[in-house]
């Protein structure tokens, strides 16, 4: 089974802190994605990557950046966390359109 | 551009009765369509997908969906609801241009009444 592992299940950070959310997949997938999930809004795409060192903005990239130095790892970075970034963050990877696998999510609270 | 609209944010049905979760899509090109399910405190799981083959798609746990191009709809159905079906359901659209990204609907929370 493909595994997508997100390093933290729950995270509490202070306003203004730099926050790193890590995601690792073990199936050599080329495509990796970061979404945030908020009640009533579904999942919204923040950033995605189709290859190492490659990144593209999704629908809501403001306040976020990403890093993909190795194929298996895709990091989401909040340069200066704000309370409106309190959310559930979901990482996914895929090889082709029917191969999306999601991680269990990181629930981030910014206080 | 592509989008999906889930017409109901919350659906309640009695155990043993049919389930209907409604989804309309918009896409400039031939879409791929999916339904994902998320049980409480669990990750997202693929229920079924449509990728331009048969218009009636069967998925896991007795769910199925029918692609209707004339109505731009992809409604999810199940003949008889079970308590374990209580979850949040997402309709998703994708257009493939060599690589793809998924666009999610806002979700429908399904409650099963004993």
mmCIF file of C-alpha atoms in Angstrom:
data_model
loop_
_atom_site.group_PDB
_atom_site.id
_atom_site.type_symbol
_atom_site.label_atom_id
_atom_site.label_comp_id
_atom_site.label_asym_id
_atom_site.label_seq_id
_atom_site.Cartn_x
_atom_site.Cartn_y
_atom_site.Cartn_z
ATOM 1 C CA UNK A 1 0.000 0.000 0.000
ATOM 2 C CA UNK A 2 1.107 3.516 -0.776
ATOM 3 C CA UNK A 3 1.755 5.458 2.347
ATOM 4 C CA UNK A 4 1.678 9.197 2.744
ATOM 5 C CA UNK A 5 2.930 10.181 6.164
ATOM 6 C CA UNK A 6 2.455 13.578 7.732
ATOM 7 C CA UNK A 7 4.862 14.138 10.584
ATOM 8 C CA UNK A 8 2.446 15.654 13.096
ATOM 9 C CA UNK A 9 -1.213 14.895 13.778
ATOM 10 C CA UNK A 10 -1.760 17.962 15.970
ATOM 11 C CA UNK A 11 0.292 21.141 16.171
ATOM 12 C CA UNK A 12 -0.125 24.335 18.192
ATOM 13 C CA UNK A 13 1.952 27.375 17.220
ATOM 14 C CA UNK A 14 2.062 31.040 18.165
ATOM 15 C CA UNK A 15 1.271 33.922 15.840
ATOM 16 C CA UNK A 16 4.380 34.977 13.952
ATOM 17 C CA UNK A 17 6.195 31.654 14.282
ATOM 18 C CA UNK A 18 7.685 29.912 11.261
ATOM 19 C CA UNK A 19 5.958 26.561 10.837
ATOM 20 C CA UNK A 20 7.055 23.528 8.858
ATOM 21 C CA UNK A 21 4.613 20.772 7.900
ATOM 22 C CA UNK A 22 6.328 17.681 6.542
ATOM 23 C CA UNK A 23 4.968 15.062 4.183
ATOM 24 C CA UNK A 24 6.719 11.898 3.017
ATOM 25 C CA UNK A 25 5.509 9.301 0.506
ATOM 26 C CA UNK A 26 7.070 5.916 -0.061
ATOM 27 C CA UNK A 27 5.986 4.967 -3.599
ATOM 28 C CA UNK A 28 8.189 7.093 -5.838
ATOM 29 C CA UNK A 29 5.242 9.277 -6.915
ATOM 30 C CA UNK A 30 6.070 12.314 -8.986
ATOM 31 C CA UNK A 31 3.112 14.460 -8.014
ATOM 32 C CA UNK A 32 2.599 15.842 -4.528
ATOM 33 C CA UNK A 33 0.003 18.278 -3.238
ATOM 34 C CA UNK A 34 -0.869 20.338 -0.177
ATOM 35 C CA UNK A 35 -4.502 21.121 0.618
ATOM 36 C CA UNK A 36 -6.180 22.808 3.538
ATOM 37 C CA UNK A 37 -9.603 21.666 4.714
ATOM 38 C CA UNK A 38 -12.049 24.016 6.434
ATOM 39 C CA UNK A 39 -15.687 23.344 7.394
ATOM 40 C CA UNK A 40 -18.063 24.331 4.625
ATOM 41 C CA UNK A 41 -15.227 25.061 2.184
ATOM 42 C CA UNK A 42 -14.057 21.555 1.300
ATOM 43 C CA UNK A 43 -10.421 21.080 0.340
ATOM 44 C CA UNK A 44 -8.552 23.925 -1.277
ATOM 45 C CA UNK A 45 -5.257 23.485 -3.092
ATOM 46 C CA UNK A 46 -2.358 25.493 -1.686
ATOM 47 C CA UNK A 47 0.651 24.301 -3.712
ATOM 48 C CA UNK A 48 1.628 21.311 -5.804
ATOM 49 C CA UNK A 49 4.749 19.828 -7.291
ATOM 50 C CA UNK A 50 5.250 17.596 -10.323
ATOM 51 C CA UNK A 51 8.943 16.969 -9.795
ATOM 52 C CA UNK A 52 11.893 17.595 -7.511
ATOM 53 C CA UNK A 53 12.651 21.309 -7.042
ATOM 54 C CA UNK A 54 9.534 22.159 -8.994
ATOM 55 C CA UNK A 55 6.493 23.892 -7.473
ATOM 56 C CA UNK A 56 3.337 25.568 -8.674
ATOM 57 C CA UNK A 57 0.815 27.724 -6.904
ATOM 58 C CA UNK A 58 -2.609 26.329 -6.278
ATOM 59 C CA UNK A 59 -5.760 28.284 -5.551
ATOM 60 C CA UNK A 60 -4.774 29.805 -2.186
ATOM 61 C CA UNK A 61 -0.946 30.124 -1.995
ATOM 62 C CA UNK A 62 -0.823 33.427 -0.074
ATOM 63 C CA UNK A 63 1.040 33.115 3.206
ATOM 64 C CA UNK A 64 2.569 29.761 2.287
ATOM 65 C CA UNK A 65 5.645 28.410 0.539
ATOM 66 C CA UNK A 66 6.843 24.884 -0.229
ATOM 67 C CA UNK A 67 10.029 22.933 -0.660
ATOM 68 C CA UNK A 68 10.704 19.760 -2.629
ATOM 69 C CA UNK A 69 14.389 18.888 -2.376
ATOM 70 C CA UNK A 70 13.819 15.136 -2.617
ATOM 71 C CA UNK A 71 11.188 13.228 -4.559
ATOM 72 C CA UNK A 72 9.650 11.619 -1.503
ATOM 73 C CA UNK A 73 9.366 14.731 0.659
ATOM 74 C CA UNK A 74 7.170 17.809 0.195
ATOM 75 C CA UNK A 75 7.238 20.450 2.901
ATOM 76 C CA UNK A 76 4.723 23.214 3.490
ATOM 77 C CA UNK A 77 6.078 26.348 5.173
ATOM 78 C CA UNK A 78 4.165 29.080 6.934
ATOM 79 C CA UNK A 79 6.690 31.924 7.055
ATOM 80 C CA UNK A 80 4.835 33.839 9.777
ATOM 81 C CA UNK A 81 1.849 31.952 11.118
ATOM 82 C CA UNK A 82 -1.422 33.808 11.556
ATOM 83 C CA UNK A 83 -4.663 32.805 13.250
ATOM 84 C CA UNK A 84 -6.471 32.531 9.900
ATOM 85 C CA UNK A 85 -4.119 29.691 9.027
ATOM 86 C CA UNK A 86 -5.645 27.534 11.746
ATOM 87 C CA UNK A 87 -6.905 24.573 9.732
ATOM 88 C CA UNK A 88 -6.542 20.903 8.828
ATOM 89 C CA UNK A 89 -3.716 20.418 6.318
ATOM 90 C CA UNK A 90 -3.737 17.403 4.013
ATOM 91 C CA UNK A 91 -0.888 16.154 1.876
ATOM 92 C CA UNK A 92 -1.452 13.880 -1.140
ATOM 93 C CA UNK A 93 0.665 12.142 -3.741
ATOM 94 C CA UNK A 94 -0.145 10.554 -7.088
ATOM 95 C CA UNK A 95 1.366 8.860 -10.071
ATOM 96 C CA UNK A 96 -1.624 9.377 -12.335
ATOM 97 C CA UNK A 97 -5.124 10.739 -12.048
ATOM 98 C CA UNK A 98 -6.594 7.718 -10.292
ATOM 99 C CA UNK A 99 -3.690 7.258 -7.928
ATOM 100 C CA UNK A 100 -4.281 10.002 -5.370
ATOM 101 C CA UNK A 101 -3.366 8.932 -1.844
ATOM 102 C CA UNK A 102 -3.921 11.254 1.095
ATOM 103 C CA UNK A 103 -2.143 11.481 4.405
ATOM 104 C CA UNK A 104 -4.095 11.512 7.665
ATOM 105 C CA UNK A 105 -3.752 15.258 8.037
ATOM 106 C CA UNK A 106 -2.188 17.759 10.441
ATOM 107 C CA UNK A 107 -4.546 19.846 12.520
ATOM 108 C CA UNK A 108 -2.743 23.160 13.054
ATOM 109 C CA UNK A 109 -3.907 25.684 15.628
ATOM 110 C CA UNK A 110 -2.315 29.140 15.634
ATOM 111 C CA UNK A 111 -2.845 31.065 18.868
ATOM 112 C CA UNK B 1 -11.482 26.308 -15.376
ATOM 113 C CA UNK B 2 -13.282 23.546 -13.533
ATOM 114 C CA UNK B 3 -15.563 23.464 -10.510
ATOM 115 C CA UNK B 4 -18.029 21.277 -8.654
ATOM 116 C CA UNK B 5 -21.126 22.185 -6.702
ATOM 117 C CA UNK B 6 -22.464 19.855 -4.056
ATOM 118 C CA UNK B 7 -26.080 20.820 -3.745
ATOM 119 C CA UNK B 8 -26.613 19.738 -0.131
ATOM 120 C CA UNK B 9 -24.282 20.477 2.764
ATOM 121 C CA UNK B 10 -26.101 17.974 4.990
ATOM 122 C CA UNK B 11 -28.248 14.919 4.198
ATOM 123 C CA UNK B 12 -30.040 12.731 6.751
ATOM 124 C CA UNK B 13 -31.579 9.358 5.886
ATOM 125 C CA UNK B 14 -32.919 6.453 7.901
ATOM 126 C CA UNK B 15 -30.982 3.205 8.001
ATOM 127 C CA UNK B 16 -32.109 0.917 5.186
ATOM 128 C CA UNK B 17 -33.428 3.726 2.950
ATOM 129 C CA UNK B 18 -31.791 5.009 -0.259
ATOM 130 C CA UNK B 19 -29.021 7.597 -0.266
ATOM 131 C CA UNK B 20 -28.721 10.377 -2.861
ATOM 132 C CA UNK B 21 -25.872 12.899 -2.711
ATOM 133 C CA UNK B 22 -26.032 15.454 -5.514
ATOM 134 C CA UNK B 23 -23.128 16.927 -7.465
ATOM 135 C CA UNK B 24 -22.999 19.191 -10.521
ATOM 136 C CA UNK B 25 -19.762 19.964 -12.303
ATOM 137 C CA UNK B 26 -18.407 22.545 -14.686
ATOM 138 C CA UNK B 27 -15.476 21.887 -16.995
ATOM 139 C CA UNK B 28 -14.203 23.273 -20.285
ATOM 140 C CA UNK B 29 -12.914 19.852 -21.285
ATOM 141 C CA UNK B 30 -13.902 16.231 -20.775
ATOM 142 C CA UNK B 31 -13.600 15.753 -17.048
ATOM 143 C CA UNK B 32 -12.646 12.949 -14.764
ATOM 144 C CA UNK B 33 -14.963 12.815 -11.771
ATOM 145 C CA UNK B 34 -14.534 11.227 -8.357
ATOM 146 C CA UNK B 35 -16.282 10.731 -5.065
ATOM 147 C CA UNK B 36 -14.184 10.612 -1.900
ATOM 148 C CA UNK B 37 -15.364 9.751 1.598
ATOM 149 C CA UNK B 38 -13.934 10.963 4.899
ATOM 150 C CA UNK B 39 -14.962 9.232 8.100
ATOM 151 C CA UNK B 40 -14.488 11.130 11.379
ATOM 152 C CA UNK B 41 -10.802 11.520 12.238
ATOM 153 C CA UNK B 42 -9.795 9.459 9.226
ATOM 154 C CA UNK B 43 -8.097 10.265 5.925
ATOM 155 C CA UNK B 44 -9.813 10.628 2.554
ATOM 156 C CA UNK B 45 -10.696 7.419 0.750
ATOM 157 C CA UNK B 46 -11.584 7.061 -2.928
ATOM 158 C CA UNK B 47 -15.138 5.687 -3.368
ATOM 159 C CA UNK B 48 -15.335 5.624 -7.147
ATOM 160 C CA UNK B 49 -14.166 7.401 -10.291
ATOM 161 C CA UNK B 50 -15.402 8.204 -13.802
ATOM 162 C CA UNK B 51 -12.806 8.587 -16.555
ATOM 163 C CA UNK B 52 -14.842 8.532 -19.822
ATOM 164 C CA UNK B 53 -15.610 4.821 -19.925
ATOM 165 C CA UNK B 54 -19.016 3.520 -18.724
ATOM 166 C CA UNK B 55 -21.307 6.298 -17.521
ATOM 167 C CA UNK B 56 -22.576 4.226 -14.586
ATOM 168 C CA UNK B 57 -19.716 3.726 -12.181
ATOM 169 C CA UNK B 58 -19.737 1.259 -9.317
ATOM 170 C CA UNK B 59 -17.615 1.890 -6.264
ATOM 171 C CA UNK B 60 -16.867 0.389 -2.904
ATOM 172 C CA UNK B 61 -19.416 -0.318 -0.146
ATOM 173 C CA UNK B 62 -22.370 -0.518 -2.560
ATOM 174 C CA UNK B 63 -22.137 3.068 -3.828
ATOM 175 C CA UNK B 64 -22.524 4.015 -7.453
ATOM 176 C CA UNK B 65 -22.680 7.214 -9.509
ATOM 177 C CA UNK B 66 -23.971 8.074 -12.956
ATOM 178 C CA UNK B 67 -22.256 10.565 -15.251
ATOM 179 C CA UNK B 68 -24.873 12.618 -17.132
ATOM 180 C CA UNK B 69 -23.233 14.982 -19.575
ATOM 181 C CA UNK B 70 -26.495 16.655 -20.612
ATOM 182 C CA UNK B 71 -27.205 17.573 -16.998
ATOM 183 C CA UNK B 72 -23.519 18.079 -15.996
ATOM 184 C CA UNK B 73 -24.231 15.902 -12.989
ATOM 185 C CA UNK B 74 -22.492 13.074 -11.147
ATOM 186 C CA UNK B 75 -24.831 12.117 -8.296
ATOM 187 C CA UNK B 76 -23.835 9.443 -5.765
ATOM 188 C CA UNK B 77 -26.395 6.816 -4.766
ATOM 189 C CA UNK B 78 -26.748 3.738 -2.590
ATOM 190 C CA UNK B 79 -29.900 1.591 -2.425
ATOM 191 C CA UNK B 80 -29.840 0.991 1.320
ATOM 192 C CA UNK B 81 -28.015 3.105 3.893
ATOM 193 C CA UNK B 82 -25.965 1.525 6.664
ATOM 194 C CA UNK B 83 -24.899 3.135 9.921
ATOM 195 C CA UNK B 84 -21.259 2.884 8.824
ATOM 196 C CA UNK B 85 -22.008 5.179 5.856
ATOM 197 C CA UNK B 86 -22.153 8.200 8.167
ATOM 198 C CA UNK B 87 -19.304 10.411 6.954
ATOM 199 C CA UNK B 88 -18.478 13.437 4.836
ATOM 200 C CA UNK B 89 -18.524 12.956 1.064
ATOM 201 C CA UNK B 90 -16.667 15.048 -1.485
ATOM 202 C CA UNK B 91 -17.346 15.293 -5.200
ATOM 203 C CA UNK B 92 -14.165 16.041 -7.139
ATOM 204 C CA UNK B 93 -13.363 17.030 -10.736
ATOM 205 C CA UNK B 94 -10.103 16.802 -12.603
ATOM 206 C CA UNK B 95 -8.958 17.702 -16.097
ATOM 207 C CA UNK B 96 -5.811 16.012 -17.285
ATOM 208 C CA UNK B 97 -3.229 17.926 -19.278
ATOM 209 C CA UNK B 98 -0.334 15.537 -18.816
ATOM 210 C CA UNK B 99 -0.454 16.263 -15.113
ATOM 211 C CA UNK B 100 -3.556 16.842 -13.081
ATOM 212 C CA UNK B 101 -4.899 18.522 -10.021
ATOM 213 C CA UNK B 102 -8.176 17.843 -8.262
ATOM 214 C CA UNK B 103 -10.818 20.451 -7.516
ATOM 215 C CA UNK B 104 -13.027 19.540 -4.530
ATOM 216 C CA UNK B 105 -16.615 20.391 -3.757
ATOM 217 C CA UNK B 106 -17.486 21.776 -0.341
ATOM 218 C CA UNK B 107 -18.661 18.398 0.958
ATOM 219 C CA UNK B 108 -21.918 16.759 2.060
ATOM 220 C CA UNK B 109 -22.234 15.421 5.571
ATOM 221 C CA UNK B 110 -24.323 12.243 5.596
ATOM 222 C CA UNK B 111 -26.132 11.334 8.814
ATOM 223 C CA UNK B 112 -27.817 7.936 9.235
ATOM 224 C CA UNK B 113 -30.814 7.769 11.548
ATOM 225 C CA UNK B 114 -31.161 4.422 13.364
#
